[in-house]
C-alpha positions as a printed Julia matrix, in Angstrom:
73×3 Matrix{Float64}:
  33.37   -7.63  -0.53
  31.16   -6.4    2.21
  27.4    -7.05   1.85
  26.81   -3.4    2.16
  28.47   -2.73  -1.2
  26.94   -5.64  -3.1
  23.94   -4.71  -5.36
  20.7    -6.17  -4.22
  18.83   -8.41  -6.66
  15.37   -6.78  -7.11
  12.64   -9.32  -6.65
   9.57   -8.7   -8.79
   6.52   -9.32  -6.5
   3.0    -8.25  -7.74
   1.63   -8.26  -4.33
   4.28   -5.96  -3.19
   3.83   -3.65  -5.98
   0.32   -3.33  -5.64
   0.53   -2.6   -1.91
   2.97    0.22  -2.76
   0.55    1.48  -5.21
  -2.36    1.27  -2.76
  -0.09    3.19  -0.19
   0.41    6.03  -2.64
  -3.39    6.12  -3.5
  -4.15    6.24   0.23
  -1.71    9.35   0.73
  -3.43   10.76  -2.21
  -6.84   10.23  -0.78
  -5.81   11.8    2.62
  -4.35   14.84   0.58
  -7.72   15.36  -1.24
  -9.6    14.92   2.01
  -7.3    17.46   3.92
  -7.73   20.11   1.26
 -11.66   19.43   0.58
 -13.71   22.48   1.75
 -17.16   21.41   0.33
 -19.25   18.78   2.38
 -19.78   16.61  -0.63
 -16.12   16.32  -1.47
 -15.37   15.72   2.33
 -17.89   12.84   2.5
 -16.59   11.28  -0.89
 -12.92   11.63   0.38
 -13.88    9.85   3.66
 -15.53    6.85   1.66
 -12.48    6.78  -0.77
 -10.23    6.53   2.22
 -11.96    3.69   3.8
 -12.02    1.78   0.55
  -8.33    2.1   -0.1
  -7.69    1.22   3.61
  -9.69   -1.9    2.97
  -7.81   -2.82  -0.02
  -4.48   -1.92   1.73
  -5.53   -4.37   4.81
  -6.51   -7.1    2.36
  -3.16   -6.95   0.39
  -1.13   -6.89   3.42
  -2.72  -10.18   4.69
  -2.29  -11.67   1.32
   1.31  -10.5    1.34
   1.87  -12.13   4.74
   0.23  -15.49   3.8
   2.52  -15.42   0.8
   5.6   -15.08   2.69
   4.65  -17.56   5.41
   3.96  -20.08   2.69
   7.41  -19.41   1.11
   9.04  -19.94   4.61
   7.32  -23.08   5.32
   8.2   -24.76   2.0
């Protein structure tokens, strides 16, 4: 049977799940920013976007380290 039609085994990776959740949170933060009209909401949205971006970058680095460790073993 061609590999195209075979079911893929779902791998449960907590880092990957957290990265996906963080990406969703970042999309939400951008949406709030785009719709904010009050200067205080704009400011708080910017802080939230920056915070979530930092967490996303951290998780991405952790995921890359974990993948590299798996490949080297």
